[in-house]
Amino acid sequence: MADISTRKVNPLFLREEELRQGIELLFYAYRDFTAVADQMLEQYNFGRAHHRVIYFVSRNPGITVSDLLSILKITKQSLSRVLGQLVREGFIDQRTGLQDRRQRLLTLTEKGEALERELTEKQRALIAAAYREAGAEAVEGFRKVMLGMLGEEDRQRFGDDGPTGFRQRAG
Amino acid sequence: MADISTRKVNPLFLREEELRQGIELLFYAYRDFTAVADQMLEQYNFGRAHHRVIYFVSRNPGITVSDLLSILKITKQSLSRVLGQLVREGFIDQRTGLQDRRQRLLTLTEKGEALERELTEKQRALIAAAYREAGAEAVEGFRKVMLGMLGEEDRQRFGDDGPTGFRQRAG
DNA sequence: TCCGTTAAGTCAGTTTTATTGACATAATAA
DNA sequence: TTATTATGTCAATAAAACTGACTTAACGGA
């Protein structure tokens, strides 16, 4: 399985170069990818953190605060600042959980949905253009490689238990 | 070329889902990808910015400050803090340009090279594992899609004028 | 019912990483 | 000579995270 790295024939220069290109592709793509939404966020006086919260609440309606934290991997205090703003300004609703009333289930308001669409629009367009140019086969390869870089935990979210495996719907 | 978006047949649900998965793959992969180096950076009291500077100087020995700025897309003042530290602590050398003596050409010292290898090692391993799992064909697809997301400017760096198109070597 | 644990939130202080704006120096190039 | 460029610096500020300590309310098992 991993014998390649132990071959006598040596892990050639091209392989090293290939890997470095991979590193850089990831850097550049992510940089540009976030940049297209940043412009729009400024108009609302929001930052990337707000975008991520809006995005993942959109993807997982009814998600709990702790599940959101485990996606974002930031502290409760960091989330609090951002989430508090979004709730106060009417982009996100909090409902008390029915089974467990300690939980605050998060959903986007209509206003929040509208902002989410606006924010993700350019990112979708960027990816859509890249997918279209590259073709279906390349897209399959892209997904394979990207999935391979994720930990088991994250990889499961791309399985068959819903978009990210955190969705709750119920409330 | 772009007629797809204007089709009457409507841009189906699956397409939307596919794009959203792309967005998330990029988010998770980048998050994990940076995390593996962050651990090590802490030991040196450095942050991601230091890593990026070390990385791109390593890739482009003799790069000028302004070219480095145009890769990183941060302000001169932000770079200054990080670069100054790296120079003072002996990871990066500055030489005055020969043709243009206003320029400061940046190269890694041996100490800097060592740190670079150490830092990038885990990232390379992560990508290598993903490449190996996914197979050569998938890797080609990955590269196609990622390149498609870059602006023309960045895309050229992956052409045939050296690794990133900024390398200078001379000094 | 009592009690330890969990989910969520808050207060206070700090750190990292970036920003804008203004300005300085030296070298290049028209 | 003079405008421009490459680099660097001072000062103030902002964004987004952090640590640590603590509170409130609800759950759940003994």
Coordinates of C-alpha atoms (C1' of nucleotides) in Angstrom, one line a residue:
Chain A
M1 CA 0.0 0.0 0.0
A2 CA 2.7 2.5 1.0
D3 CA 5.7 0.7 -0.5
I4 CA 6.3 3.5 -2.9
S5 CA 8.1 5.5 -0.3
T6 CA 10.4 2.7 0.6
R7 CA 11.5 1.9 -3.0
K8 CA 15.2 1.9 -3.8
V9 CA 14.5 3.8 -7.0
N10 CA 14.3 6.9 -4.9
P11 CA 11.4 9.4 -4.5
L12 CA 12.4 11.4 -7.6
F13 CA 12.6 15.1 -8.0
L14 CA 9.3 15.3 -9.9
R15 CA 7.5 13.8 -7.1
E16 CA 8.8 16.4 -4.7
E17 CA 7.9 19.1 -7.2
E18 CA 4.4 17.6 -7.6
L19 CA 3.8 17.8 -3.9
R20 CA 5.0 21.3 -3.6
Q21 CA 2.7 22.3 -6.4
G22 CA -0.1 20.7 -4.5
I23 CA 0.7 22.8 -1.5
E24 CA 0.7 26.0 -3.5
L25 CA -2.4 25.2 -5.4
L26 CA -4.2 24.8 -2.1
F27 CA -2.8 28.1 -0.8
Y28 CA -3.7 30.2 -3.8
A29 CA -7.1 28.6 -4.4
Y30 CA -8.1 29.2 -0.8
R31 CA -6.8 32.7 -0.7
D32 CA -8.8 33.7 -3.8
F33 CA -11.8 31.7 -2.8
T34 CA -12.1 33.5 0.5
A35 CA -11.3 36.9 -1.1
V36 CA -14.4 36.9 -3.3
A37 CA -16.7 36.7 -0.3
D38 CA -14.7 39.1 1.9
Q39 CA -15.6 42.0 -0.4
M40 CA -19.3 41.5 0.3
L41 CA -18.8 40.9 4.0
E42 CA -17.3 44.3 4.4
Q43 CA -20.5 45.9 3.3
Y44 CA -22.2 44.3 6.3
N45 CA -19.3 45.0 8.7
F46 CA -18.8 41.3 9.0
G47 CA -15.7 39.1 8.8
R48 CA -14.9 35.6 7.7
A49 CA -16.0 34.2 11.0
H50 CA -19.5 35.5 10.4
H51 CA -19.5 33.9 7.0
R52 CA -18.5 30.6 8.3
V53 CA -21.2 30.6 10.9
I54 CA -23.8 31.6 8.4
Y55 CA -22.6 29.0 6.0
F56 CA -22.7 26.1 8.4
V57 CA -26.0 27.0 10.0
S58 CA -27.4 27.2 6.5
R59 CA -26.1 23.8 5.7
N60 CA -27.2 22.3 9.0
P61 CA -30.5 23.9 10.1
G62 CA -31.2 23.3 13.7
I63 CA -27.5 22.6 14.5
T64 CA -26.5 23.0 18.2
V65 CA -23.9 25.5 19.4
S66 CA -21.5 22.7 20.4
D67 CA -21.8 20.9 17.1
L68 CA -21.1 24.2 15.4
L69 CA -18.1 24.7 17.6
S70 CA -16.7 21.3 16.7
I71 CA -17.0 22.1 13.0
L72 CA -15.3 25.5 13.3
K73 CA -12.8 24.4 15.9
I74 CA -12.7 27.7 17.7
T75 CA -13.5 28.5 21.3
K76 CA -16.9 29.2 22.7
Q77 CA -15.9 32.8 23.4
S78 CA -14.9 33.4 19.8
L79 CA -18.1 32.0 18.5
S80 CA -20.1 34.0 21.0
R81 CA -19.0 37.3 19.7
V82 CA -19.9 36.5 16.2
L83 CA -23.0 34.5 16.8
G84 CA -24.3 37.2 19.2
Q85 CA -24.0 39.8 16.5
L86 CA -25.8 37.7 14.0
V87 CA -28.6 36.9 16.4
R88 CA -29.0 40.5 17.5
E89 CA -29.1 41.8 13.9
G90 CA -31.7 39.2 12.9
F91 CA -29.7 36.8 10.6
I92 CA -30.0 33.8 12.9
D93 CA -32.8 32.4 15.1
Q94 CA -32.2 30.5 18.3
R95 CA -34.8 28.0 19.4
T96 CA -34.7 25.9 22.6
G97 CA -34.3 22.2 21.9
L98 CA -37.4 20.1 22.4
Q99 CA -35.7 16.9 23.7
D100 CA -32.9 18.7 25.5
R101 CA -33.9 22.2 26.6
R102 CA -30.3 23.2 27.3
Q103 CA -29.6 23.3 23.6
R104 CA -30.0 26.3 21.4
L105 CA -30.9 25.2 17.9
L106 CA -29.7 27.6 15.3
T107 CA -31.4 28.4 12.0
L108 CA -31.1 31.2 9.5
T109 CA -33.9 33.7 9.3
E110 CA -35.1 34.7 5.8
K111 CA -32.8 37.7 6.1
G112 CA -30.0 35.2 6.9
E113 CA -30.8 33.0 4.0
A114 CA -30.7 35.9 1.7
L115 CA -27.3 37.0 2.9
E116 CA -26.0 33.4 2.7
R117 CA -27.1 33.2 -0.9
E118 CA -25.4 36.4 -1.7
L119 CA -22.2 35.5 0.0
T120 CA -21.8 32.1 -1.4
E121 CA -22.9 33.1 -4.9
K122 CA -19.5 34.2 -6.0
Q123 CA -17.8 31.2 -4.5
R124 CA -20.1 28.9 -6.2
A125 CA -19.5 30.7 -9.4
L126 CA -15.8 30.3 -9.0
I127 CA -16.0 26.6 -8.3
A128 CA -18.6 26.1 -11.0
A129 CA -16.3 27.7 -13.6
A130 CA -13.4 25.6 -12.5
Y131 CA -15.6 22.4 -12.6
R132 CA -16.9 23.3 -16.1
E133 CA -13.5 24.0 -17.5
A134 CA -12.0 20.9 -16.0
G135 CA -14.7 18.4 -16.9
A136 CA -16.6 15.8 -14.9
E137 CA -13.7 13.3 -14.7
A138 CA -11.4 15.9 -13.3
V139 CA -14.0 16.9 -10.7
E140 CA -14.2 13.3 -9.6
G141 CA -10.4 13.3 -9.2
F142 CA -10.5 16.6 -7.3
R143 CA -13.0 15.2 -4.8
K144 CA -11.0 12.1 -4.3
V145 CA -7.8 14.0 -3.5
M146 CA -9.6 16.5 -1.3
L147 CA -11.4 13.7 0.7
G148 CA -8.0 12.0 1.1
M149 CA -6.7 15.0 3.0
L150 CA -9.5 15.1 5.5
G151 CA -9.5 13.3 8.8
E152 CA -11.9 10.4 9.2
E153 CA -14.3 12.6 11.2
D154 CA -14.7 15.1 8.5
R155 CA -14.7 12.6 5.7
Q156 CA -17.9 11.0 7.1
R157 CA -19.8 14.2 6.6
F158 CA -19.5 13.7 2.8
G159 CA -21.2 10.3 3.1
D160 CA -24.9 9.5 3.0
D161 CA -26.1 10.9 6.3
G162 CA -26.8 14.3 4.9
P163 CA -24.6 17.1 3.6
T164 CA -22.4 17.5 6.6
G165 CA -23.7 14.9 9.1
F166 CA -24.7 17.6 11.6
R167 CA -28.1 18.6 10.2
Q168 CA -30.9 18.3 12.6
R169 CA -34.0 19.8 11.0
A170 CA -36.1 18.9 14.1
G171 CA -36.6 21.5 16.8
Chain B
M1 CA -18.8 27.8 -23.3
A2 CA -20.9 29.2 -20.5
D3 CA -24.3 28.3 -21.9
I4 CA -24.9 25.8 -19.2
S5 CA -26.1 28.5 -16.8
T6 CA -28.6 29.8 -19.3
R7 CA -30.3 26.5 -20.1
K8 CA -34.0 26.2 -19.7
V9 CA -33.6 22.8 -18.1
N10 CA -32.6 24.6 -14.9
P11 CA -29.4 24.2 -12.8
L12 CA -30.5 21.1 -11.0
F13 CA -30.3 20.3 -7.3
L14 CA -27.4 17.9 -7.7
R15 CA -25.4 20.6 -9.3
E16 CA -26.0 22.9 -6.4
E17 CA -25.1 20.2 -3.9
E18 CA -22.0 19.4 -5.9
L19 CA -20.8 22.9 -5.7
R20 CA -21.5 23.2 -2.0
Q21 CA -19.5 20.1 -1.4
G22 CA -16.7 21.7 -3.3
I23 CA -16.8 24.7 -1.0
E24 CA -16.7 22.5 2.1
L25 CA -13.9 20.3 0.8
L26 CA -11.8 23.4 0.3
F27 CA -12.6 24.7 3.8
Y28 CA -11.9 21.4 5.6
A29 CA -8.8 20.5 3.6
Y30 CA -7.2 23.9 4.1
R31 CA -8.0 23.9 7.8
D32 CA -6.4 20.5 8.4
F33 CA -3.6 21.3 6.0
T34 CA -2.5 24.4 8.0
A35 CA -3.1 22.7 11.3
V36 CA -0.3 20.2 10.8
A37 CA 2.3 22.9 10.5
D38 CA 0.8 25.1 13.2
Q39 CA 1.8 22.7 15.9
M40 CA 5.4 23.0 14.9
L41 CA 5.4 26.7 14.4
E42 CA 4.3 27.2 18.0
Q43 CA 7.5 25.7 19.2
Y44 CA 9.4 28.5 17.5
N45 CA 6.9 31.1 18.6
F46 CA 6.0 31.7 14.9
G47 CA 2.7 31.9 13.2
R48 CA 1.3 31.0 9.8
A49 CA 2.6 34.2 8.3
H50 CA 6.2 33.2 9.2
H51 CA 5.5 29.8 7.5
R52 CA 4.3 31.4 4.4
V53 CA 7.3 33.7 4.1
I54 CA 9.7 30.9 4.7
Y55 CA 7.9 28.8 2.2
F56 CA 7.8 31.2 -0.6
V57 CA 11.4 32.4 0.0
S58 CA 12.4 28.8 -0.2
R59 CA 10.6 28.3 -3.4
N60 CA 11.9 31.5 -4.9
P61 CA 15.5 32.1 -3.7
G62 CA 16.5 35.7 -4.3
I63 CA 12.9 36.9 -4.4
T64 CA 12.4 40.6 -3.9
V65 CA 10.3 42.1 -1.1
S66 CA 7.7 43.4 -3.5
D67 CA 7.3 40.2 -5.3
L68 CA 6.8 38.4 -2.0
L69 CA 4.2 41.0 -1.1
S70 CA 2.3 40.3 -4.4
I71 CA 2.2 36.6 -3.6
L72 CA 1.1 37.0 -0.1
K73 CA -1.3 39.9 -0.8
I74 CA -0.7 41.5 2.6
T75 CA 0.6 44.9 3.4
K76 CA 4.2 45.9 3.6
Q77 CA 3.8 46.6 7.3
S78 CA 2.4 43.2 8.0
L79 CA 5.2 41.5 6.1
S80 CA 7.8 43.7 7.9
R81 CA 7.0 42.4 11.3
V82 CA 7.3 38.8 10.3
L83 CA 10.2 39.2 7.9
G84 CA 12.1 41.3 10.4
Q85 CA 11.8 38.6 13.0
L86 CA 13.0 35.9 10.6
V87 CA 16.0 38.0 9.6
R88 CA 17.0 38.9 13.1
E89 CA 16.7 35.3 14.2
G90 CA 18.9 34.1 11.4
F91 CA 16.4 32.2 9.2
I92 CA 16.5 34.6 6.2
D93 CA 19.4 36.5 4.6
Q94 CA 18.9 39.8 2.8
R95 CA 21.3 40.8 0.0
T96 CA 21.3 44.0 -1.9
G97 CA 20.3 43.5 -5.5
L98 CA 23.2 43.8 -8.0
Q99 CA 21.3 45.3 -11.0
D100 CA 19.0 47.3 -8.8
R101 CA 20.5 48.2 -5.4
R102 CA 17.2 49.3 -3.9
Q103 CA 16.1 45.7 -3.8
R104 CA 16.6 43.3 -0.9
L105 CA 16.9 39.8 -2.3
L106 CA 15.7 37.2 0.2
T107 CA 17.1 33.8 0.7
L108 CA 16.9 31.2 3.4
T109 CA 20.0 30.5 5.6
E110 CA 20.9 26.9 6.3
K111 CA 18.9 27.3 9.5
G112 CA 16.0 28.6 7.5
E113 CA 16.2 25.7 5.1
A114 CA 16.1 23.3 7.9
L115 CA 13.0 24.9 9.4
E116 CA 11.4 24.9 6.1
R117 CA 11.9 21.2 5.6
E118 CA 10.6 20.5 9.0
L119 CA 7.5 22.6 8.6
T120 CA 6.5 21.4 5.2
E121 CA 7.3 17.8 5.9
K122 CA 3.9 17.0 7.4
Q123 CA 2.1 18.9 4.8
R124 CA 3.9 17.0 2.1
A125 CA 3.1 13.8 3.8
L126 CA -0.6 14.8 4.0
I127 CA -0.8 15.5 0.3
A128 CA 1.4 12.6 -0.6
A129 CA -1.0 10.2 1.2
A130 CA -4.0 11.8 -0.5
Y131 CA -2.3 11.6 -3.9
R132 CA -1.3 8.0 -3.3
E133 CA -4.8 6.9 -2.2
A134 CA -6.5 8.8 -5.1
G135 CA -4.2 7.7 -7.9
A136 CA -2.5 9.5 -10.7
E137 CA -5.6 10.2 -12.8
A138 CA -7.4 11.8 -9.8
V139 CA -4.3 13.9 -9.1
E140 CA -4.5 15.2 -12.7
G141 CA -8.1 16.1 -12.1
F142 CA -7.3 17.8 -8.8
R143 CA -4.7 20.0 -10.5
K144 CA -7.0 20.9 -13.3
V145 CA -9.8 22.0 -11.0
M146 CA -7.5 23.9 -8.6
L147 CA -5.8 25.7 -11.5
G148 CA -9.2 26.7 -12.8
M149 CA -9.9 28.5 -9.6
L150 CA -6.9 30.7 -9.8
G151 CA -6.6 34.1 -11.5
E152 CA -4.6 34.3 -14.7
E153 CA -1.7 35.9 -12.7
D154 CA -1.3 33.0 -10.3
R155 CA -2.0 30.3 -12.9
Q156 CA 1.1 31.4 -14.9
R157 CA 3.3 30.5 -11.9
F158 CA 2.5 26.9 -12.6
G159 CA 3.7 27.1 -16.2
D160 CA 7.2 26.5 -17.4
D161 CA 9.1 29.6 -16.1
G162 CA 10.0 27.9 -12.9
P163 CA 8.1 26.7 -9.9
T164 CA 6.3 30.0 -9.1
G165 CA 7.6 32.4 -11.7
F166 CA 9.3 34.6 -9.2
R167 CA 12.5 32.7 -8.7
Q168 CA 15.5 34.8 -9.3
R169 CA 18.6 32.9 -8.1
A170 CA 20.9 35.6 -9.3
G171 CA 22.0 38.2 -6.8
Chain C
dT1 C1' -34.5 13.9 45.3
dC2 C1' -29.7 14.9 45.3
dC3 C1' -25.6 15.7 42.7
dG4 C1' -22.3 15.5 39.1
dT5 C1' -22.1 16.6 34.3
dT6 C1' -23.4 19.0 30.2
dA7 C1' -24.9 23.0 27.1
dA8 C1' -24.7 27.5 26.7
dG9 C1' -23.3 32.0 27.9
dT10 C1' -20.5 35.8 30.1
dC11 C1' -16.8 38.9 32.0
dA12 C1' -12.1 40.2 31.8
dG13 C1' -7.7 40.4 29.9
dT14 C1' -4.5 39.2 26.3
dT15 C1' -2.3 37.9 21.8
dT16 C1' -1.8 37.4 16.9
dT17 C1' -2.2 39.2 12.7
dA18 C1' -3.6 42.2 10.1
dT19 C1' -5.1 47.0 8.8
dT20 C1' -4.6 52.5 7.4
dG21 C1' -2.0 56.6 7.1
dA22 C1' 2.1 59.3 7.2
dC23 C1' 6.6 59.7 6.3
dA24 C1' 11.9 58.6 5.5
dT25 C1' 15.8 57.0 2.8
dA26 C1' 18.2 55.5 -1.0
dA27 C1' 18.4 54.3 -5.7
dT28 C1' 16.7 54.3 -10.4
dA29 C1' 15.3 56.3 -14.7
dA30 C1' 13.4 59.8 -17.7
Chain D
dT1 C1' 17.4 67.5 -11.8
dT2 C1' 13.3 65.4 -10.5
dA3 C1' 9.7 62.1 -10.4
dT4 C1' 9.2 57.4 -9.3
dT5 C1' 10.2 53.1 -7.2
dA6 C1' 11.8 49.7 -3.5
dT7 C1' 12.1 49.3 1.0
dG8 C1' 11.4 50.4 5.7
dT9 C1' 9.5 52.6 9.9
dC10 C1' 6.4 54.9 13.4
dA11 C1' 1.9 55.1 15.3
dA12 C1' -2.7 54.0 16.0
dT13 C1' -6.3 50.7 15.3
dA14 C1' -9.1 46.6 14.2
dA15 C1' -10.4 41.7 13.7
dA16 C1' -10.4 37.4 15.4
dA17 C1' -8.7 34.6 17.9
dC18 C1' -7.0 33.0 22.7
dT19 C1' -6.9 31.7 28.3
dG20 C1' -9.1 31.5 32.6
dA21 C1' -12.8 31.9 35.7
dC22 C1' -17.4 31.8 36.5
dT23 C1' -22.8 31.4 36.1
dT24 C1' -27.2 29.5 34.8
dA25 C1' -30.2 26.1 33.6
dA26 C1' -31.2 21.5 32.4
dC27 C1' -30.3 16.7 32.2
dG28 C1' -29.6 12.0 34.0
dG29 C1' -28.1 8.5 36.9
dA30 C1' -27.7 6.8 41.7

